[in-house]
Amino acid sequence: MTRPSGGNIMKLENVPTIRDLLDVAPVKHNDRTFIKFIRDEKIIEKKFSEVRSDGLAVCRFLRRNIPERTHIAIISKSTYEYIACMTGILTAGHVAVPIDPDSTASDAAAIINDADATVLIYGEEFSDRLEEVKALCPLLKTAMVISPEKYEKIYEDFSETSEYASLSDINMDPDACCLIIYTSGTTGDKKGVMLSCEALVSNLIFEPYDPIVIRVDTMLSILPLHHIFCFICGYIGPLNVGNCVCLNGEMKDLFKNLLIFKPNQIRVVPLIAQGILARIRGVQAKHPELSPKEAAALVTGGNLDLMLSGGAYLDPALCKAFEPYGILIRQGYGMSEASAKVTLPDPDCPPDSVGRIMSTVDVRIVGGEIQLDTPGMMMGYYKRPEETAEAITEDGWLRTGDIGRVDENRVLYITGRLKNLIILSNGENVSPEGIENRFKANRLVEEVLVYAEKDVIVAEIFPNADFAAQSGITDIKAALEEYTDKLNETALPSHIVAKLIVRDTPLEKTSIGKIKRTHN
């Protein structure tokens, strides 16, 4: 590592590039199937060698048509072409700027402008917003659509036997920025996190013991690839380890695709895990003659035994609820500023933890805050030196903003978020997550958000109507008020919930299912 280190993390040398991973994968993994996806109701399979060839063809196309070190915004659903495009951008030495495909034109334009992107590569589903984006982005010079037909021609015209073959023979600078990824922003403030090529791969390559990742499984990729958690753990990690990645596509197709691809493992946010559990329980209710594992197989395809959760708090009760179905669910911890991975979702760790700290990561607790030293640390926030200085200490540690503790086995526990702390007029600091977690122990609570209003604690709840119906609860508000009173009996005075709001609609969320804290 060339970046100054504040802690005692493992010193890394000869970190491979993404191009290195692509080059060795076909031999290392016996050129088996790497990516599966559905197109025109048929399952398409791509071997490691084909993913390499297609990605490098896009690399040559971009090198032929776009100036060096161009910032390229990419806004598309999680398709195979998206993977080929991202691979091409990163191996060509350009800078990728992924954007949520569900963004409005104004939100997408704000990121394109902030990132100084001059090229936009977009999915066909974004065509209805393209002209508005062009009008809002004066620096944007080129817009290219991602379509299977267009990319098949690129794969052919820029193959390794074409006249452009030498264009992919470049030396990648591992310390150069290759990705500007905008934080999902639960409070609405999106910042561009600059990550180097080395940061993207270092934690994944040099972890000597990862009991979950080293399994060569079939994975169903559910979460959007524009998010760092999914891109690192659902593409770069499997490229190194040899997993087969099945692309889910639309969220509405999740349960259909679980049965088609029959994955061994999936990566989820807690909201998705709750939905899968509810579907399994629904099957059980209709077919009481089935064993728990038989009921689960009718929902998940029969092979699923591992769910890795991230992005939000995972209730230990949810982990317990999956046990009868033979499914282990554990959570890891990471953040965009640390290239997604900080801990391993070790099955031996307590379910109320967020996993075991990776050997390549050093952690310290300062004033209750978790601070990191990691080879995956960001280079900084794009064009935001003041915010970068606030995020990285003078001695080189990344301030996570999370409150927590580490035990003697390097297991990490998260207890709250600094920016979410409620500071009452009497000086008391209240972590809303702690109160929310107590509410989540009740299955009647589907979603909950705790905040302060006029110096009192408010809990806003979206109830689980299905559970209420199954349990014969007719007055949901009264049941929630009774439960709130019960919690208040044992709560600290500063943690008493004085106001309860029962919602008819779900709380507003980010693209990966985090509840937005618009009241903080």
Coordinates of N, CA and C in Angstrom, one line a residue, residues 231-420:
F231 N -21.9 -4.5 -6.4 CA -20.8 -4.6 -7.4 C -19.6 -5.3 -6.9
I232 N -19.2 -5.0 -5.7 CA -18.0 -5.7 -5.1 C -18.3 -7.2 -4.8
C233 N -19.4 -7.4 -4.1 CA -19.6 -8.8 -3.6 C -20.4 -9.6 -4.6
G234 N -21.0 -9.0 -5.6 CA -21.8 -9.7 -6.6 C -21.1 -9.8 -7.9
Y235 N -19.9 -9.2 -8.1 CA -19.2 -9.3 -9.4 C -17.7 -9.5 -9.2
I236 N -17.1 -8.5 -8.6 CA -15.6 -8.6 -8.4 C -15.2 -9.8 -7.5
G237 N -16.0 -10.0 -6.4 CA -15.7 -11.1 -5.5 C -15.9 -12.5 -6.2
P238 N -17.0 -12.7 -6.9 CA -17.2 -14.0 -7.6 C -16.2 -14.2 -8.8
L239 N -15.8 -13.1 -9.4 CA -14.7 -13.1 -10.4 C -13.5 -13.7 -9.9
N240 N -13.1 -13.4 -8.6 CA -11.9 -13.9 -8.0 C -12.1 -15.3 -7.5
V241 N -13.3 -15.6 -6.9 CA -13.5 -16.9 -6.2 C -14.0 -18.0 -7.1
G242 N -14.9 -17.6 -8.1 CA -15.4 -18.6 -9.1 C -16.8 -18.9 -8.9
N243 N -17.6 -18.0 -8.2 CA -19.0 -18.3 -8.1 C -19.7 -18.1 -9.5
C244 N -20.9 -18.7 -9.6 CA -21.7 -18.5 -10.7 C -22.8 -17.4 -10.3
V245 N -22.9 -16.3 -11.0 CA -23.8 -15.2 -10.6 C -24.9 -15.2 -11.6
C246 N -26.2 -15.3 -11.0 CA -27.4 -15.3 -11.8 C -28.0 -13.9 -11.6
L247 N -28.3 -13.2 -12.7 CA -28.9 -11.9 -12.6 C -30.4 -11.9 -12.5
N248 N -30.9 -11.3 -11.4 CA -32.3 -11.4 -11.1 C -33.1 -10.5 -12.0
G249 N -32.6 -9.3 -12.4 CA -33.3 -8.4 -13.2 C -34.3 -7.6 -12.4
E250 N -35.6 -7.6 -12.7 CA -36.6 -6.8 -11.9 C -36.9 -7.5 -10.6
M251 N -37.1 -6.7 -9.6 CA -37.4 -7.2 -8.2 C -38.7 -8.0 -8.3
K252 N -39.6 -7.6 -9.1 CA -40.9 -8.4 -9.2 C -40.7 -9.8 -9.7
D253 N -39.5 -10.1 -10.2 CA -39.3 -11.5 -10.7 C -38.5 -12.3 -9.7
L254 N -38.3 -11.8 -8.5 CA -37.4 -12.5 -7.5 C -37.9 -13.9 -7.3
F255 N -39.2 -14.1 -6.9 CA -39.6 -15.4 -6.5 C -39.6 -16.4 -7.7
K256 N -39.9 -15.9 -8.9 CA -39.8 -16.7 -10.1 C -38.4 -17.2 -10.4
N257 N -37.5 -16.2 -10.2 CA -36.1 -16.5 -10.5 C -35.4 -17.4 -9.4
L258 N -35.9 -17.3 -8.2 CA -35.4 -18.2 -7.2 C -35.7 -19.7 -7.6
L259 N -36.8 -19.9 -8.2 CA -37.2 -21.3 -8.6 C -36.5 -21.7 -9.9
I260 N -36.2 -20.7 -10.7 CA -35.5 -21.0 -12.0 C -34.0 -21.3 -11.8
F261 N -33.3 -20.5 -11.0 CA -31.9 -20.6 -10.9 C -31.5 -21.5 -9.7
K262 N -32.4 -21.6 -8.7 CA -32.1 -22.5 -7.5 C -30.7 -22.1 -6.9
P263 N -30.6 -20.9 -6.4 CA -29.2 -20.5 -5.9 C -28.9 -21.1 -4.5
N264 N -27.6 -21.2 -4.2 CA -27.2 -21.6 -2.9 C -27.2 -20.4 -1.9
Q265 N -26.9 -19.3 -2.5 CA -26.8 -18.1 -1.6 C -27.3 -16.8 -2.3
I266 N -27.7 -15.9 -1.5 CA -28.2 -14.6 -2.1 C -27.7 -13.5 -1.1
R267 N -27.5 -12.3 -1.6 CA -27.2 -11.1 -0.8 C -28.5 -10.2 -0.8
V268 N -28.8 -9.8 0.4 CA -30.1 -9.1 0.5 C -29.9 -7.9 1.5
V269 N -31.0 -7.1 1.5 CA -31.2 -6.2 2.6 C -32.3 -6.8 3.5
P270 N -32.4 -6.4 4.8 CA -33.4 -7.1 5.6 C -34.8 -7.1 5.1
L271 N -35.2 -6.0 4.4 CA -36.5 -5.9 3.8 C -36.8 -7.1 2.9
I272 N -35.8 -7.5 2.1 CA -36.0 -8.6 1.2 C -36.1 -9.9 1.9
A273 N -35.2 -10.1 2.9 CA -35.3 -11.3 3.8 C -36.6 -11.4 4.4
Q274 N -37.2 -10.3 4.9 CA -38.5 -10.4 5.5 C -39.6 -10.8 4.5
G275 N -39.4 -10.4 3.3 CA -40.4 -10.8 2.3 C -40.3 -12.3 1.9
I276 N -39.1 -12.8 1.9 CA -38.9 -14.2 1.6 C -39.5 -15.1 2.8
L277 N -39.2 -14.6 4.0 CA -39.7 -15.3 5.2 C -41.3 -15.3 5.2
A278 N -41.9 -14.2 4.8 CA -43.3 -14.1 4.8 C -43.9 -15.1 3.7
R279 N -43.2 -15.2 2.6 CA -43.7 -16.0 1.5 C -43.6 -17.5 2.0
I280 N -42.5 -17.9 2.6 CA -42.3 -19.3 3.1 C -43.4 -19.6 4.2
R281 N -43.7 -18.6 5.0 CA -44.7 -18.9 6.1 C -46.1 -19.0 5.4
G282 N -46.3 -18.2 4.3 CA -47.6 -18.3 3.6 C -47.8 -19.7 3.0
V283 N -46.7 -20.3 2.5 CA -46.7 -21.7 1.9 C -47.0 -22.7 3.1
Q284 N -46.4 -22.5 4.2 CA -46.6 -23.3 5.4 C -48.1 -23.3 5.8
A285 N -48.7 -22.1 5.8 CA -50.1 -22.0 6.2 C -51.0 -22.7 5.3
K286 N -50.7 -22.7 4.0 CA -51.5 -23.4 3.0 C -51.3 -24.9 3.0
H287 N -50.1 -25.3 3.3 CA -49.7 -26.7 3.2 C -49.1 -27.1 4.5
P288 N -49.9 -27.3 5.6 CA -49.3 -27.7 6.9 C -48.7 -29.1 6.9
E289 N -49.0 -29.9 5.9 CA -48.4 -31.2 5.8 C -46.9 -31.2 5.5
L290 N -46.4 -30.1 4.9 CA -45.0 -30.0 4.5 C -44.1 -29.7 5.7
S291 N -42.9 -30.2 5.7 CA -41.9 -29.8 6.7 C -41.5 -28.4 6.4
P292 N -40.8 -27.8 7.4 CA -40.3 -26.4 7.1 C -39.4 -26.3 5.9
K293 N -38.5 -27.3 5.8 CA -37.6 -27.2 4.7 C -38.3 -27.5 3.3
E294 N -39.3 -28.3 3.4 CA -40.1 -28.6 2.1 C -40.8 -27.3 1.7
A295 N -41.4 -26.6 2.7 CA -42.1 -25.4 2.4 C -41.1 -24.3 1.8
A296 N -39.9 -24.2 2.4 CA -38.9 -23.3 2.0 C -38.5 -23.6 0.6
A297 N -38.4 -24.9 0.2 CA -37.9 -25.3 -1.1 C -38.9 -24.8 -2.2
L298 N -40.2 -24.7 -1.9 CA -41.2 -24.3 -2.8 C -41.1 -22.8 -3.1
V299 N -40.4 -22.1 -2.3 CA -40.2 -20.6 -2.4 C -38.8 -20.3 -3.0
T300 N -37.8 -21.0 -2.5 CA -36.4 -20.7 -2.8 C -35.7 -21.6 -3.8
G301 N -36.4 -22.7 -4.2 CA -35.8 -23.5 -5.2 C -35.1 -24.8 -4.6
G302 N -34.9 -24.8 -3.3 CA -34.4 -26.1 -2.7 C -33.0 -26.1 -2.3
N303 N -32.2 -25.2 -2.8 CA -30.7 -25.2 -2.6 C -30.3 -24.1 -1.6
L304 N -31.1 -23.1 -1.4 CA -30.7 -21.9 -0.6 C -30.5 -22.3 0.8
D305 N -29.2 -22.0 1.3 CA -28.9 -22.3 2.7 C -28.1 -21.1 3.3
L306 N -27.9 -20.0 2.5 CA -27.1 -18.9 3.0 C -27.7 -17.6 2.5
M307 N -27.9 -16.7 3.4 CA -28.3 -15.3 3.0 C -27.4 -14.3 3.7
L308 N -26.8 -13.5 2.9 CA -25.9 -12.4 3.5 C -26.6 -11.1 3.4
S309 N -26.7 -10.4 4.5 CA -27.4 -9.2 4.6 C -26.5 -8.0 4.8
G310 N -26.9 -6.9 4.3 CA -26.2 -5.6 4.5 C -27.1 -4.5 4.2
G311 N -26.6 -3.3 4.4 CA -27.3 -2.1 4.1 C -28.2 -1.5 5.2
A312 N -28.6 -2.3 6.2 CA -29.5 -1.9 7.3 C -29.4 -2.9 8.4
Y313 N -29.9 -2.6 9.5 CA -29.9 -3.4 10.7 C -30.7 -4.7 10.5
L314 N -30.0 -5.8 10.8 CA -30.6 -7.2 10.7 C -31.0 -7.6 12.1
D315 N -32.3 -7.8 12.3 CA -32.8 -8.2 13.6 C -32.4 -9.6 13.9
P316 N -31.8 -9.9 15.1 CA -31.4 -11.3 15.4 C -32.6 -12.2 15.4
A317 N -33.8 -11.7 15.7 CA -35.0 -12.5 15.6 C -35.3 -13.1 14.2
L318 N -34.9 -12.3 13.2 CA -35.1 -12.7 11.8 C -34.1 -13.9 11.5
C319 N -32.9 -13.8 12.1 CA -31.9 -14.9 11.9 C -32.5 -16.2 12.5
K320 N -33.1 -16.0 13.7 CA -33.6 -17.2 14.4 C -34.8 -17.8 13.6
A321 N -35.6 -16.9 13.0 CA -36.8 -17.3 12.3 C -36.5 -18.2 11.1
F322 N -35.3 -18.0 10.5 CA -34.9 -18.8 9.3 C -34.3 -20.1 9.6
E323 N -34.0 -20.4 10.9 CA -33.3 -21.6 11.3 C -34.1 -22.9 10.9
P324 N -35.4 -22.9 11.2 CA -36.1 -24.1 10.9 C -36.2 -24.5 9.4
Y325 N -35.9 -23.5 8.6 CA -35.9 -23.8 7.2 C -34.5 -24.1 6.6
G326 N -33.6 -24.3 7.5 CA -32.2 -24.6 7.0 C -31.5 -23.5 6.3
I327 N -31.9 -22.3 6.6 CA -31.2 -21.1 6.0 C -30.5 -20.3 7.0
L328 N -29.2 -20.1 6.8 CA -28.4 -19.3 7.7 C -28.4 -17.9 7.1
I329 N -28.7 -16.9 8.0 CA -28.7 -15.5 7.5 C -27.8 -14.7 8.5
R330 N -26.8 -14.0 8.0 CA -25.9 -13.2 8.8 C -25.6 -11.9 8.1
Q331 N -25.2 -10.9 8.9 CA -25.0 -9.6 8.3 C -23.5 -9.3 8.3
G332 N -23.1 -8.6 7.3 CA -21.7 -8.0 7.3 C -21.9 -6.5 7.4
Y333 N -20.7 -5.8 7.4 CA -20.7 -4.4 7.6 C -19.7 -3.8 6.6
G334 N -20.1 -2.7 6.1 CA -19.2 -1.9 5.2 C -19.8 -0.6 4.8
M335 N -19.1 0.1 4.0 CA -19.6 1.4 3.5 C -18.9 1.8 2.2
S336 N -19.5 2.6 1.4 CA -18.9 3.0 0.2 C -17.5 3.5 0.3
E337 N -17.3 4.3 1.4 CA -16.0 4.9 1.7 C -14.9 3.9 2.0
A338 N -15.3 2.7 2.3 CA -14.3 1.6 2.6 C -14.4 0.5 1.5
S339 N -14.9 0.8 0.3 CA -15.1 -0.2 -0.8 C -15.9 -1.4 -0.3
A340 N -16.9 -1.1 0.4 CA -18.0 -2.0 0.8 C -17.7 -3.0 1.9
K341 N -16.5 -3.5 2.0 CA -16.3 -4.6 3.0 C -15.4 -4.2 4.1
V342 N -15.9 -4.4 5.4 CA -15.1 -4.1 6.6 C -15.1 -5.4 7.4
T343 N -16.3 -6.1 7.5 CA -16.3 -7.3 8.3 C -16.8 -8.5 7.4
L344 N -16.6 -9.7 7.9 CA -17.0 -10.9 7.3 C -18.3 -11.4 8.0
P345 N -19.3 -11.8 7.3 CA -20.5 -12.3 7.9 C -20.3 -13.8 8.4
D346 N -19.4 -13.9 9.4 CA -19.0 -15.2 9.9 C -20.2 -15.9 10.6
P347 N -20.5 -17.2 10.2 CA -21.6 -17.9 10.8 C -21.4 -18.1 12.3
D348 N -20.1 -18.1 12.7 CA -19.8 -18.3 14.1 C -20.0 -17.1 15.0
C349 N -20.3 -15.9 14.4 CA -20.4 -14.7 15.1 C -21.9 -14.6 15.7
P350 N -22.1 -14.0 16.8 CA -23.4 -13.8 17.3 C -24.3 -13.0 16.3
P351 N -25.6 -13.4 16.2 CA -26.4 -12.8 15.2 C -26.7 -11.3 15.5
D352 N -26.4 -10.8 16.7 CA -26.6 -9.3 16.9 C -25.4 -8.5 16.6
S353 N -24.3 -9.2 16.1 CA -23.1 -8.5 15.6 C -23.2 -8.3 14.2
V354 N -22.2 -7.5 13.6 CA -22.2 -7.3 12.2 C -21.0 -8.0 11.5
G355 N -20.5 -9.1 12.2 CA -19.5 -9.9 11.7 C -18.1 -9.7 12.3
R356 N -17.2 -10.4 11.7 CA -15.8 -10.4 12.2 C -15.0 -9.5 11.3
I357 N -14.2 -8.6 11.9 CA -13.4 -7.6 11.2 C -12.4 -8.3 10.3
M358 N -12.3 -7.9 9.1 CA -11.4 -8.6 8.2 C -9.9 -8.3 8.6
S359 N -9.0 -9.3 8.3 CA -7.6 -9.2 8.7 C -6.9 -8.0 8.0
T360 N -7.5 -7.6 6.9 CA -6.9 -6.4 6.2 C -7.3 -5.1 6.7
V361 N -8.2 -5.1 7.7 CA -8.8 -3.9 8.3 C -8.5 -3.7 9.7
D362 N -8.1 -2.5 10.1 CA -7.9 -2.2 11.5 C -9.0 -1.3 12.0
V363 N -9.5 -1.5 13.2 CA -10.6 -0.7 13.8 C -10.2 -0.2 15.1
R364 N -10.6 1.1 15.4 CA -10.5 1.6 16.7 C -11.8 2.4 17.1
I365 N -12.0 2.5 18.4 CA -13.2 3.2 18.8 C -12.7 4.5 19.5
V366 N -13.2 5.7 19.0 CA -12.8 7.0 19.5 C -14.1 7.7 19.8
G367 N -14.3 8.0 21.1 CA -15.5 8.7 21.6 C -16.8 7.9 21.2
G368 N -16.7 6.6 21.2 CA -17.8 5.8 20.8 C -17.9 5.5 19.3
E369 N -17.2 6.3 18.5 CA -17.3 6.1 17.0 C -16.3 5.1 16.5
I370 N -16.8 4.3 15.6 CA -15.9 3.3 14.9 C -15.1 4.0 13.8
Q371 N -13.8 3.8 13.9 CA -12.9 4.4 12.9 C -12.1 3.3 12.3
L372 N -11.8 3.4 11.0 CA -11.2 2.3 10.2 C -9.9 2.7 9.5
D373 N -9.0 1.7 9.4 CA -7.9 1.8 8.5 C -7.9 0.6 7.6
T374 N -8.1 0.8 6.3 CA -8.3 -0.3 5.4 C -7.7 0.0 4.1
P375 N -7.2 -1.0 3.4 CA -6.7 -0.8 2.0 C -7.8 -0.4 1.0
G376 N -9.1 -0.6 1.5 CA -10.2 -0.2 0.6 C -10.7 1.2 0.8
M377 N -9.9 2.0 1.6 CA -10.3 3.4 1.9 C -10.4 4.2 0.7
M378 N -11.4 5.1 0.7 CA -11.6 6.0 -0.5 C -10.4 7.0 -0.6
M379 N -10.3 7.6 -1.8 CA -9.3 8.6 -2.0 C -9.8 9.9 -1.5
G380 N -11.1 10.0 -1.3 CA -11.8 11.2 -0.8 C -13.1 11.4 -1.5
Y381 N -13.8 12.5 -1.1 CA -15.0 12.9 -1.8 C -14.7 13.8 -3.0
Y382 N -15.3 13.5 -4.1 CA -14.9 14.2 -5.3 C -15.3 15.7 -5.2
K383 N -14.3 16.6 -5.4 CA -14.4 18.0 -5.3 C -14.9 18.5 -4.0
R384 N -14.7 17.8 -2.9 CA -15.2 18.2 -1.6 C -14.1 18.0 -0.6
P385 N -13.1 18.8 -0.6 CA -11.9 18.7 0.3 C -12.3 18.9 1.8
E386 N -13.3 19.8 2.0 CA -13.7 20.0 3.4 C -14.3 18.8 4.0
E387 N -15.3 18.2 3.2 CA -15.9 17.0 3.7 C -14.9 15.8 3.8
T388 N -14.0 15.7 2.9 CA -12.9 14.7 3.0 C -12.1 14.8 4.3
A389 N -11.8 16.1 4.6 CA -11.0 16.3 5.8 C -11.8 16.0 7.1
E390 N -13.1 16.1 7.0 CA -13.9 15.8 8.1 C -14.0 14.2 8.3
A391 N -14.0 13.5 7.1 CA -14.2 12.1 7.1 C -12.9 11.3 7.4
I392 N -11.8 11.9 7.2 CA -10.5 11.2 7.4 C -9.7 11.9 8.4
T393 N -9.3 11.3 9.5 CA -8.6 12.0 10.6 C -7.2 12.4 10.1
E394 N -6.6 13.2 10.9 CA -5.2 13.7 10.6 C -4.2 12.5 10.5
D395 N -4.5 11.5 11.3 CA -3.5 10.4 11.3 C -4.0 9.2 10.4
G396 N -4.9 9.5 9.5 CA -5.2 8.6 8.4 C -6.3 7.6 8.7
W397 N -7.2 7.8 9.6 CA -8.3 6.8 9.9 C -9.6 7.4 9.3
L398 N -10.4 6.5 8.8 CA -11.7 6.8 8.2 C -12.8 6.9 9.4
R399 N -13.4 8.0 9.5 CA -14.5 8.1 10.5 C -15.8 7.6 9.8
T400 N -16.3 6.5 10.4 CA -17.5 5.9 9.9 C -18.8 6.6 10.2
G401 N -18.8 7.3 11.3 CA -20.1 7.9 11.8 C -21.0 7.0 12.5
D402 N -20.5 5.7 12.6 CA -21.3 4.7 13.4 C -20.8 4.5 14.8
I403 N -21.7 4.3 15.7 CA -21.3 4.0 17.1 C -21.3 2.5 17.3
G404 N -20.3 2.1 18.0 CA -20.2 0.6 18.3 C -19.1 0.2 19.2
R405 N -18.9 -1.1 19.2 CA -17.8 -1.7 20.0 C -17.2 -2.9 19.3
V406 N -16.0 -3.3 19.8 CA -15.3 -4.5 19.3 C -15.0 -5.4 20.4
D407 N -15.3 -6.7 20.3 CA -15.0 -7.6 21.4 C -13.6 -8.2 21.2
E408 N -13.2 -9.1 22.1 CA -11.8 -9.6 22.1 C -11.6 -10.5 20.9
N409 N -12.6 -11.0 20.2 CA -12.4 -11.8 19.0 C -12.5 -11.0 17.7
R410 N -12.4 -9.7 17.8 CA -12.5 -8.8 16.6 C -13.9 -8.9 16.0
V411 N -14.9 -9.1 16.8 CA -16.3 -9.1 16.3 C -16.8 -7.7 16.6
L412 N -17.5 -7.2 15.5 CA -17.9 -5.8 15.6 C -19.4 -5.7 15.9
Y413 N -19.8 -4.8 16.7 CA -21.2 -4.5 17.1 C -21.5 -3.0 16.8
I414 N -22.7 -2.8 16.1 CA -23.1 -1.4 15.8 C -24.3 -1.1 16.7
T415 N -24.2 0.0 17.4 CA -25.3 0.4 18.3 C -26.0 1.7 17.9
G416 N -25.5 2.4 16.9 CA -26.2 3.6 16.5 C -25.4 4.3 15.4
R417 N -25.9 5.5 15.0 CA -25.3 6.3 14.0 C -25.2 7.7 14.6
L418 N -23.9 8.3 14.5 CA -23.7 9.6 15.1 C -24.7 10.7 14.5
K419 N -24.8 10.7 13.2 CA -25.6 11.7 12.6 C -27.1 11.5 12.9
N420 N -27.5 10.3 13.4 CA -28.9 10.1 13.7 C -29.2 10.4 15.1

